[in-house]
Short mmCIF file of C-alpha atoms and ligand atoms in Angstrom, two decimals:
data_model
loop_
_atom_site.label_atom_id
_atom_site.label_comp_id
_atom_site.label_asym_id
_atom_site.label_seq_id
_atom_site.Cartn_x
_atom_site.Cartn_y
_atom_site.Cartn_z
CA MET A 247 -4.83 6.24 19.77
CA ILE A 248 -7.16 7.17 16.94
CA ILE A 249 -6.15 5.98 13.49
CA LEU A 250 -7.47 6.92 10.06
CA GLY A 251 -6.91 4.25 7.39
CA ILE A 252 -6.84 4.95 3.64
CA GLU A 253 -7.08 2.19 1.02
CA THR A 254 -7.05 2.81 -2.74
CA SER A 255 -4.92 -0.04 -4.11
CA CYS A 256 -7.51 -1.37 -6.56
CA ASP A 257 -11.16 -0.62 -7.30
CA GLU A 258 -12.39 0.10 -3.79
CA THR A 259 -12.09 3.55 -2.24
CA ALA A 260 -12.07 2.86 1.47
CA LEU A 261 -11.62 4.85 4.69
CA SER A 262 -11.88 3.76 8.29
CA ILE A 263 -11.35 5.27 11.73
CA ILE A 264 -10.58 3.11 14.76
CA GLU A 265 -9.73 3.78 18.37
CA ILE A 266 -7.29 1.63 20.34
CA ASP A 267 -7.28 2.04 24.11
CA ASN A 268 -4.44 0.03 25.57
CA LEU A 269 -1.34 1.24 23.82
CA GLU A 270 0.70 -1.95 23.94
CA ASN A 271 3.16 -3.01 21.30
CA LYS A 272 1.81 -6.55 21.18
CA PRO A 273 -1.70 -7.99 21.40
CA PRO A 274 -4.11 -8.17 23.14
CA PHE A 275 -5.54 -4.95 21.70
CA SER A 276 -9.04 -3.60 22.25
CA ILE A 277 -10.27 -1.96 19.09
CA LYS A 278 -13.34 0.13 18.52
CA ILE A 279 -14.39 0.71 14.92
CA LEU A 280 -15.70 4.26 14.77
CA SER A 281 -16.33 4.11 11.03
CA ASN A 282 -15.52 1.72 8.20
CA LYS A 283 -16.63 2.77 4.73
CA VAL A 284 -16.05 1.18 1.34
CA LEU A 285 -17.10 2.73 -1.94
CA SER A 286 -16.89 0.08 -4.62
CA GLN A 287 -16.30 1.01 -8.26
CA ILE A 288 -17.34 -2.43 -9.46
CA GLU A 289 -20.37 -1.18 -11.40
CA LEU A 290 -18.11 1.12 -13.45
CA HIS A 291 -15.42 -1.46 -14.19
CA LYS A 292 -17.96 -4.19 -14.98
CA GLN A 293 -18.46 -2.89 -18.53
CA TYR A 294 -14.75 -3.51 -19.22
CA GLY A 295 -14.74 -6.94 -17.59
CA GLY A 296 -11.96 -5.95 -15.19
CA VAL A 297 -10.33 -3.04 -13.41
CA PHE A 298 -9.19 -0.15 -15.58
CA PRO A 299 -6.31 1.51 -13.62
CA MET A 300 -6.74 5.07 -14.93
CA MET A 301 -10.46 4.96 -14.26
CA ALA A 302 -9.80 3.62 -10.75
CA LYS A 303 -7.44 6.56 -10.21
CA ARG A 304 -10.04 9.08 -11.37
CA GLU A 305 -12.77 7.56 -9.20
CA HIS A 306 -10.57 7.52 -6.08
CA GLY A 307 -9.82 11.20 -6.66
CA ARG A 308 -13.51 11.93 -6.95
CA ASN A 309 -14.60 9.79 -3.99
CA LEU A 310 -12.04 10.35 -1.24
CA VAL A 311 -13.20 13.75 0.09
CA PRO A 312 -16.97 12.93 0.15
CA LEU A 313 -16.11 9.60 1.81
CA LEU A 314 -13.88 11.35 4.37
CA LYS A 315 -16.77 13.66 5.21
CA LYS A 316 -19.02 10.66 5.88
CA THR A 317 -16.32 8.85 7.87
CA LEU A 318 -15.67 11.90 10.07
CA GLU A 319 -19.41 12.49 10.57
CA GLU A 320 -19.96 8.88 11.62
CA SER A 321 -17.04 9.06 14.05
CA GLY A 322 -18.42 12.29 15.52
CA PHE A 323 -15.33 14.18 14.37
CA GLU A 324 -16.77 16.58 11.81
CA ASN A 325 -16.76 19.97 13.54
CA LEU A 326 -17.26 22.91 11.24
CA LYS A 327 -15.01 25.89 11.90
CA SER A 328 -16.49 29.15 13.04
CA GLN A 329 -16.29 32.10 10.64
CA GLU A 330 -13.32 33.72 12.45
CA SER A 331 -11.08 30.67 12.56
CA ASN A 332 -12.04 29.99 8.96
CA SER A 333 -9.93 32.94 7.95
CA GLU A 334 -6.85 31.19 9.36
CA GLN A 335 -4.82 30.27 6.32
CA ILE A 336 -3.94 26.61 5.98
CA GLN A 337 -0.85 25.89 3.95
CA ASN A 338 -2.64 26.04 0.63
CA ASP A 339 0.44 26.26 -1.59
CA LYS A 340 1.99 23.11 -0.08
CA LEU A 341 -1.29 21.21 -0.33
CA GLU A 342 -1.85 22.30 -3.90
CA LYS A 343 1.57 20.97 -4.79
CA ILE A 344 1.02 17.60 -3.09
CA LEU A 345 -2.29 17.16 -4.92
CA ASP A 346 -1.12 18.61 -8.22
CA ARG A 347 -1.58 15.34 -10.11
CA GLU A 348 -5.10 14.78 -8.82
CA GLN A 349 -6.93 17.91 -9.92
CA GLU A 350 -10.40 16.85 -8.87
CA LEU A 351 -9.15 15.64 -5.47
CA GLN A 352 -7.21 18.89 -5.05
CA LYS A 353 -10.30 20.99 -5.67
CA LEU A 354 -12.55 18.99 -3.34
CA PHE A 355 -9.82 18.86 -0.68
CA LEU A 356 -9.19 22.61 -0.68
CA GLU A 357 -12.93 23.30 -0.54
CA TYR A 358 -13.62 20.98 2.39
CA ILE A 359 -10.61 20.62 4.69
CA PRO A 360 -10.26 24.35 5.58
CA THR A 361 -13.91 24.38 6.71
CA ILE A 362 -13.48 21.78 9.48
CA GLU A 363 -11.59 21.66 12.75
CA LYS A 364 -8.66 19.26 12.97
CA PRO A 365 -10.13 15.92 14.10
CA PRO A 366 -8.54 14.08 17.08
CA ILE A 367 -6.71 11.62 14.77
CA ASP A 368 -3.23 10.56 15.98
CA LEU A 369 -2.03 8.53 13.01
CA ILE A 370 -2.85 8.14 9.32
CA ALA A 371 -2.26 4.69 7.81
CA VAL A 372 -2.19 4.42 4.03
CA THR A 373 -1.67 1.49 1.64
CA SER A 374 1.62 2.02 -0.21
CA GLY A 375 1.43 -1.33 -2.04
CA PRO A 376 1.01 -3.82 -3.54
CA GLY A 377 -1.62 -2.75 -6.05
CA LEU A 378 -2.23 -0.60 -9.12
CA GLU A 379 0.26 2.25 -8.91
CA PRO A 380 -1.96 5.01 -10.37
CA ALA A 381 -4.64 4.03 -7.84
CA LEU A 382 -2.20 3.74 -4.92
CA TRP A 383 -0.81 7.22 -5.60
CA VAL A 384 -4.19 8.86 -5.05
CA GLY A 385 -4.46 7.46 -1.52
CA ILE A 386 -0.83 8.29 -0.77
CA ASN A 387 -1.14 11.90 -1.92
CA PHE A 388 -4.38 12.23 0.02
CA ALA A 389 -2.61 10.92 3.15
CA LYS A 390 0.29 13.34 2.61
CA ALA A 391 -2.04 16.31 2.18
CA LEU A 392 -4.04 15.42 5.31
CA SER A 393 -0.81 14.92 7.22
CA VAL A 394 0.45 18.37 6.25
CA ALA A 395 -2.91 20.09 6.77
CA TRP A 396 -3.46 18.56 10.22
CA ASP A 397 0.13 17.87 11.30
CA ILE A 398 -0.46 14.14 11.85
CA PRO A 399 2.17 11.42 11.15
CA VAL A 400 1.65 8.83 8.39
CA VAL A 401 2.54 5.16 8.35
CA ALA A 402 2.91 3.38 4.97
CA THR A 403 1.13 0.03 5.08
CA ASN A 404 1.40 -3.24 3.20
CA HIS A 405 -2.05 -4.21 1.87
CA MET A 406 -1.33 -7.94 2.27
CA GLU A 407 -0.23 -7.49 5.88
CA GLY A 408 -3.58 -5.76 6.39
CA HIS A 409 -5.38 -8.81 4.95
CA ILE A 410 -3.57 -11.04 7.47
CA LEU A 411 -4.05 -8.90 10.57
CA VAL A 412 -7.72 -8.01 10.04
CA SER A 413 -8.52 -11.74 10.14
CA LEU A 414 -7.43 -11.80 13.79
CA LEU A 415 -10.17 -9.40 14.92
CA LYS A 416 -12.81 -10.99 17.11
CA ARG A 417 -16.02 -9.12 17.73
CA ASN A 418 -16.94 -8.73 21.39
CA GLU A 419 -20.41 -10.28 21.25
CA ASP A 420 -21.44 -9.03 24.67
CA VAL A 421 -20.53 -5.39 24.09
CA GLU A 422 -21.48 -2.97 21.32
CA SER A 423 -21.21 -4.37 17.86
CA SER A 424 -18.26 -2.12 17.02
CA SER A 425 -15.94 -3.41 19.77
CA TYR A 426 -13.32 -5.95 18.82
CA THR A 427 -10.37 -7.70 20.41
CA LEU A 428 -7.18 -8.80 18.72
CA ASN A 429 -5.75 -11.55 20.90
CA PRO A 430 -2.26 -13.09 21.07
CA ILE A 431 -1.86 -16.14 18.81
CA PRO A 432 0.39 -19.19 19.15
CA PHE A 433 3.32 -19.17 16.71
CA PRO A 434 4.37 -20.44 14.24
CA SER A 435 1.37 -19.21 12.41
CA LEU A 436 0.55 -19.65 8.73
CA ALA A 437 -1.42 -17.13 6.69
CA LEU A 438 -2.94 -18.18 3.38
CA LEU A 439 -3.56 -15.07 1.32
CA ILE A 440 -5.98 -15.52 -1.56
CA SER A 441 -7.08 -12.43 -3.44
CA GLY A 442 -7.41 -11.04 -6.93
CA GLY A 443 -3.69 -10.34 -7.20
CA HIS A 444 -2.12 -12.77 -4.73
CA THR A 445 -2.00 -16.40 -3.73
CA GLU A 446 0.65 -17.03 -1.13
CA MET A 447 1.37 -18.82 2.12
CA VAL A 448 3.12 -16.66 4.68
CA LEU A 449 4.85 -18.15 7.70
CA MET A 450 4.88 -15.98 10.85
CA LYS A 451 7.27 -17.04 13.58
CA ASP A 452 6.40 -13.92 15.56
CA TRP A 453 4.48 -10.67 15.16
CA LEU A 454 5.64 -8.72 12.11
CA HIS A 455 7.89 -11.55 10.87
CA TYR A 456 6.67 -12.67 7.48
CA GLU A 457 8.23 -15.29 5.23
CA ILE A 458 6.59 -16.42 2.00
CA VAL A 459 6.87 -20.22 1.91
CA GLY A 460 4.68 -20.90 -1.12
CA LYS A 461 3.01 -18.93 -3.87
CA THR A 462 1.34 -19.16 -7.23
CA ARG A 463 3.58 -19.50 -10.24
CA ASP A 464 1.04 -17.81 -12.50
CA ASP A 465 -2.52 -16.64 -11.83
CA ALA A 466 -3.84 -15.72 -8.39
CA ILE A 467 -6.92 -17.65 -7.23
CA GLY A 468 -9.21 -14.61 -7.42
CA GLU A 469 -7.91 -13.96 -10.92
CA ALA A 470 -8.73 -17.56 -11.88
CA PHE A 471 -12.25 -17.16 -10.46
CA ASP A 472 -12.66 -13.94 -12.46
CA LYS A 473 -11.33 -15.46 -15.71
CA VAL A 474 -13.42 -18.63 -15.43
CA ALA A 475 -16.46 -16.46 -14.76
CA ARG A 476 -15.74 -14.53 -17.93
CA ILE A 477 -15.47 -17.78 -19.91
CA LEU A 478 -18.88 -18.75 -18.55
CA GLY A 479 -20.29 -15.35 -19.55
CA LEU A 480 -20.70 -14.15 -15.96
CA PRO A 481 -20.08 -10.53 -14.92
CA TYR A 482 -17.00 -9.12 -13.14
CA PRO A 483 -15.94 -9.78 -10.41
CA GLY A 484 -16.44 -13.46 -11.04
CA GLY A 485 -15.67 -14.84 -7.58
CA PRO A 486 -19.06 -14.16 -6.02
CA GLU A 487 -20.85 -15.26 -9.25
CA ILE A 488 -19.06 -18.62 -9.44
CA SER A 489 -19.60 -19.08 -5.75
CA LYS A 490 -23.39 -18.52 -6.10
CA LEU A 491 -23.65 -21.05 -8.94
CA ALA A 492 -21.51 -23.61 -7.11
CA GLU A 493 -23.73 -23.28 -4.07
CA GLN A 494 -26.78 -23.99 -6.24
CA ALA A 495 -25.09 -27.15 -7.50
CA ARG A 496 -24.44 -28.36 -3.96
CA LYS A 497 -28.03 -27.69 -2.95
CA SER A 498 -29.86 -29.20 -5.92
CA SER A 499 -30.20 -32.94 -6.24
CA ASP A 500 -31.44 -32.88 -9.85
CA LEU A 501 -27.84 -32.43 -11.01
CA GLN A 502 -27.19 -36.12 -10.53
CA PRO A 503 -25.97 -37.84 -12.60
CA ILE A 504 -23.63 -35.12 -13.85
CA THR A 505 -24.73 -34.47 -17.41
CA HIS A 506 -21.38 -33.78 -18.97
CA ASN A 507 -19.28 -35.67 -16.45
CA ILE A 508 -17.22 -32.56 -15.95
CA GLN A 509 -13.81 -33.10 -14.44
CA LEU A 510 -11.15 -30.48 -14.07
CA PRO A 511 -7.48 -30.96 -13.15
CA ARG A 512 -6.05 -30.28 -9.66
CA PRO A 513 -2.83 -28.49 -10.69
CA MET A 514 0.29 -29.21 -8.63
CA LEU A 515 -1.72 -31.24 -6.11
CA HIS A 516 1.04 -33.80 -5.69
CA THR A 517 4.16 -31.67 -6.07
CA LYS A 518 6.54 -31.65 -3.10
CA ASP A 519 6.79 -27.85 -2.87
CA LEU A 520 4.24 -25.43 -1.45
CA ASP A 521 3.61 -23.59 -4.72
CA PHE A 522 0.42 -23.29 -6.73
CA SER A 523 -0.57 -22.85 -10.36
CA PHE A 524 -4.02 -21.88 -11.55
CA SER A 525 -3.63 -20.76 -15.14
CA GLY A 526 -3.85 -24.38 -16.42
CA LEU A 527 -7.10 -24.85 -14.57
CA LYS A 528 -8.54 -21.78 -16.26
CA THR A 529 -7.34 -23.06 -19.66
CA ALA A 530 -8.92 -26.45 -18.93
CA VAL A 531 -12.26 -24.68 -18.43
CA LEU A 532 -11.74 -22.79 -21.69
CA TYR A 533 -11.12 -26.03 -23.67
CA LEU A 534 -14.00 -27.76 -21.97
CA VAL A 535 -16.40 -24.95 -22.85
CA LYS A 536 -15.19 -24.94 -26.46
CA LYS A 537 -16.25 -28.61 -26.76
CA LEU A 538 -19.70 -28.04 -25.28
CA PRO A 539 -22.74 -26.88 -27.25
CA THR A 540 -23.20 -23.10 -27.13
CA PRO A 541 -24.72 -21.12 -25.61
CA LEU A 542 -24.03 -22.95 -22.36
CA ASP A 543 -27.18 -23.85 -20.52
CA GLU A 544 -27.59 -22.81 -16.89
CA LYS A 545 -27.18 -26.34 -15.59
CA THR A 546 -23.82 -26.75 -17.32
CA LYS A 547 -22.57 -23.44 -15.94
CA VAL A 548 -23.61 -24.54 -12.47
CA GLU A 549 -21.72 -27.82 -12.86
CA ILE A 550 -18.56 -26.15 -14.16
CA ALA A 551 -18.63 -23.54 -11.39
CA CYS A 552 -18.98 -26.25 -8.77
CA GLU A 553 -16.22 -28.45 -10.19
CA PHE A 554 -13.91 -25.43 -10.55
CA GLU A 555 -14.51 -24.41 -6.94
CA ASN A 556 -13.93 -28.00 -5.80
CA ALA A 557 -10.64 -28.19 -7.74
CA VAL A 558 -9.35 -24.91 -6.24
CA THR A 559 -10.44 -25.85 -2.73
CA GLU A 560 -8.86 -29.30 -2.91
CA VAL A 561 -5.51 -27.90 -4.02
CA ILE A 562 -5.27 -25.16 -1.39
CA ILE A 563 -6.37 -27.48 1.42
CA LYS A 564 -3.74 -30.05 0.45
CA LYS A 565 -0.94 -27.47 0.24
CA VAL A 566 -1.88 -25.77 3.49
CA LYS A 567 -1.98 -29.17 5.20
CA LYS A 568 1.50 -29.84 3.87
CA ALA A 569 2.72 -26.47 5.22
CA ILE A 570 1.14 -27.22 8.61
CA ASP A 571 3.06 -30.52 8.79
CA THR A 572 6.31 -28.99 7.51
CA TYR A 573 6.43 -26.07 9.93
CA GLY A 574 4.49 -27.36 12.93
CA VAL A 575 1.97 -24.59 12.40
CA GLN A 576 -0.22 -23.80 15.43
CA THR A 577 -2.44 -21.05 14.06
CA LEU A 578 -3.99 -20.74 10.64
CA ILE A 579 -5.02 -17.36 9.23
CA LEU A 580 -6.93 -16.81 6.00
CA GLY A 581 -6.96 -13.44 4.28
CA GLY A 582 -8.02 -11.78 1.02
CA GLY A 583 -11.17 -11.38 -1.03
CA VAL A 584 -11.53 -15.06 -1.97
CA VAL A 585 -12.02 -15.87 1.73
CA ALA A 586 -15.54 -14.52 1.23
CA ASN A 587 -16.13 -17.89 -0.48
CA LYS A 588 -18.33 -20.12 1.69
CA ASN A 589 -17.08 -23.42 0.35
CA ILE A 590 -13.46 -22.45 1.00
CA ARG A 591 -14.30 -21.20 4.52
CA GLY A 592 -16.11 -24.46 5.28
CA ALA A 593 -13.23 -26.60 4.00
CA PHE A 594 -10.74 -24.73 6.22
CA GLU A 595 -13.00 -25.02 9.25
CA LYS A 596 -12.97 -28.78 8.72
CA LEU A 597 -9.19 -28.87 8.21
CA ALA A 598 -8.49 -26.80 11.34
CA SER A 599 -10.71 -28.99 13.45
CA GLU A 600 -9.05 -32.19 12.11
CA GLN A 601 -5.60 -30.71 12.71
CA LYS A 602 -6.64 -29.29 16.09
CA ILE A 603 -5.24 -25.86 15.33
CA SER A 604 -6.93 -22.52 15.69
CA LEU A 605 -8.38 -20.90 12.58
CA ASN A 606 -8.77 -17.16 12.05
CA LEU A 607 -11.18 -16.15 9.31
CA PRO A 608 -12.03 -12.53 8.55
CA ALA A 609 -15.67 -11.47 8.88
CA ILE A 610 -17.14 -11.74 5.35
CA ASP A 611 -17.24 -7.94 4.95
CA HIS A 612 -13.63 -7.63 6.14
CA ALA A 613 -12.41 -10.24 3.61
CA THR A 614 -12.59 -8.06 0.51
CA ASP A 615 -10.64 -4.80 0.38
CA ASN A 616 -11.38 -2.30 3.13
CA ALA A 617 -9.53 0.34 5.13
CA LEU A 618 -10.10 -1.24 8.54
CA MET A 619 -7.34 -3.71 7.66
CA ILE A 620 -5.06 -0.76 6.89
CA THR A 621 -5.69 0.88 10.27
CA ILE A 622 -4.79 -2.40 12.03
CA ALA A 623 -1.59 -2.90 10.01
CA GLY A 624 -0.81 0.77 10.62
CA TYR A 625 -1.15 0.33 14.37
CA PHE A 626 1.20 -2.66 14.38
CA ASN A 627 3.75 -0.55 12.46
CA LYS A 628 3.17 2.73 14.29
CA ASN A 629 6.89 2.95 15.16
CA LYS A 630 7.64 3.45 11.47
CA SER A 631 5.45 6.53 11.09
CA ILE A 632 6.85 9.57 9.29
CA THR A 633 6.10 13.28 9.13
CA ALA A 634 6.80 16.08 6.67
CA LYS A 635 10.13 16.56 8.49
CA THR A 636 11.12 12.88 8.44
CA GLY A 637 10.53 11.69 4.91
CA LEU A 638 6.79 11.88 4.33
CA LEU A 639 7.24 13.62 1.01
CA ASP A 640 9.42 10.75 -0.26
CA LEU A 641 6.71 8.17 0.44
CA LYS A 642 6.02 6.27 -2.80
CA ALA A 643 3.53 3.81 -4.29
CA GLU A 644 5.10 0.36 -4.62
CA GLY A 645 2.97 -1.69 -6.98
CA ASN A 646 4.97 -4.87 -6.37
CA LEU A 647 5.57 -4.45 -2.65
CA SER A 648 6.17 -7.85 -1.05
CA PHE A 649 6.89 -9.04 2.50
O1 KG4 B 4 -8.73 -8.87 -1.65
P1 KG4 B 4 -9.61 -8.41 -2.75
O2 KG4 B 4 -10.88 -7.67 -2.41
O3 KG4 B 4 -8.80 -7.50 -3.74
C1 KG4 B 4 -7.46 -7.76 -4.04
O4 KG4 B 4 -6.61 -7.32 -3.20
O5 KG4 B 4 -7.24 -8.43 -5.04
O6 KG4 B 4 -9.95 -9.70 -3.63
C2 KG4 B 4 -10.77 -9.61 -4.78
C3 KG4 B 4 -10.93 -10.98 -5.38
C4 KG4 B 4 -11.60 -10.97 -6.73
O7 KG4 B 4 -10.86 -11.77 -7.62
C5 KG4 B 4 -12.98 -11.59 -6.45
O8 KG4 B 4 -13.51 -12.30 -7.55
C6 KG4 B 4 -12.64 -12.52 -5.32
O9 KG4 B 4 -11.74 -11.81 -4.51
N1 KG4 B 4 -13.83 -12.88 -4.54
C7 KG4 B 4 -14.30 -14.14 -4.43
C8 KG4 B 4 -15.49 -14.07 -3.66
N2 KG4 B 4 -15.70 -12.76 -3.33
C9 KG4 B 4 -14.66 -12.05 -3.88
N3 KG4 B 4 -13.82 -15.31 -4.91
C10 KG4 B 4 -14.51 -16.42 -4.63
N4 KG4 B 4 -15.65 -16.45 -3.92
C11 KG4 B 4 -16.18 -15.30 -3.42
N5 KG4 B 4 -17.32 -15.34 -2.72
ZN1 ZN B 5 -6.89 -7.11 -1.26
#
């Protein structure tokens, strides 16, 4: 089965094509990544210090067709039509209607798609939520138009489910670099999802059974990283910036003794539940910075970044450990953009080895948003695929989609 994945929930336009050989309903699956492309809009949003939904929408509309061309080329699926078959009319009126709200996408789509042969894609997987609705709609309408033009079914995919499942991919070291296996895992399994919009612990008693057992009461961890970075005068997105500074602090010995004796709170560390709260931590950084001489010197920023990262890490480790004990968890899965953080990865490696449970971390470039994760989630949910005859046109963006 060949699957095309489409991801436009936030500020990354992403497309991926994978091939799955053994068509089982449950792992193990052998997966070959034919193409996996991400076009980040970060440089554009940087000037606003965060993601601007209407600009994200415009950029997705502009980027999807050129990115599809590259993805098809890389997969070896871009075959230009001969002159004669070019005259075959594709259902232009229907396509125009589907893409009516994305004028630029509509134009690029109608210029390109009729010039190529239908690729051997069996299923289109698209993120229907959660995310920014104007951005999600672009991907959904693109999926609908491709589905109608090529007569291929579509499966609506939960972005967070994608973050969980992509973490289970293991690269086959001995074969080509694009071959992966997704193996069976022992249940119950616990997924900690930490991204720009989410911080939640999801219990899985079996494949496709998801139960949220703990979540943030306010800010998501990625959001806290981004806000603290802004307080420190660092560019968006703040996660990687804070992480770089914190790493410097851990490497350099000249930071001892700590100049300002910076100490941040560990919110909800000792509460009995499995919930989190990070907005107080961000406010603590704000008050701290207000008391310090401005502009902040580099050394102070490094210290704050390190202490902030330590506080976040300590809290999530403690809560995950509590969830492991409560539910007898056998497999730990980490997903979401914040899992690109080295300190957090290291802390979970230590925890998993102490607890003697298996740990599944995404490859660093599969941690932040991508469409590979959408193809995988799409494959798991292939039985729910729809066509123009069975409800495709009713498919909607669901900004607050949950498990
Ligand atoms: O999953 P993701 O790419 O998008 C959402 O679905 O939200 O996550 C993006 C978030 C951002 O808040 C970004 O600052 C954070 O992940 N992030 C990091 C790192 N890389 C990205 N946070 C901490 N350390 C990193 N190295
Ligand atoms: Zn994400």
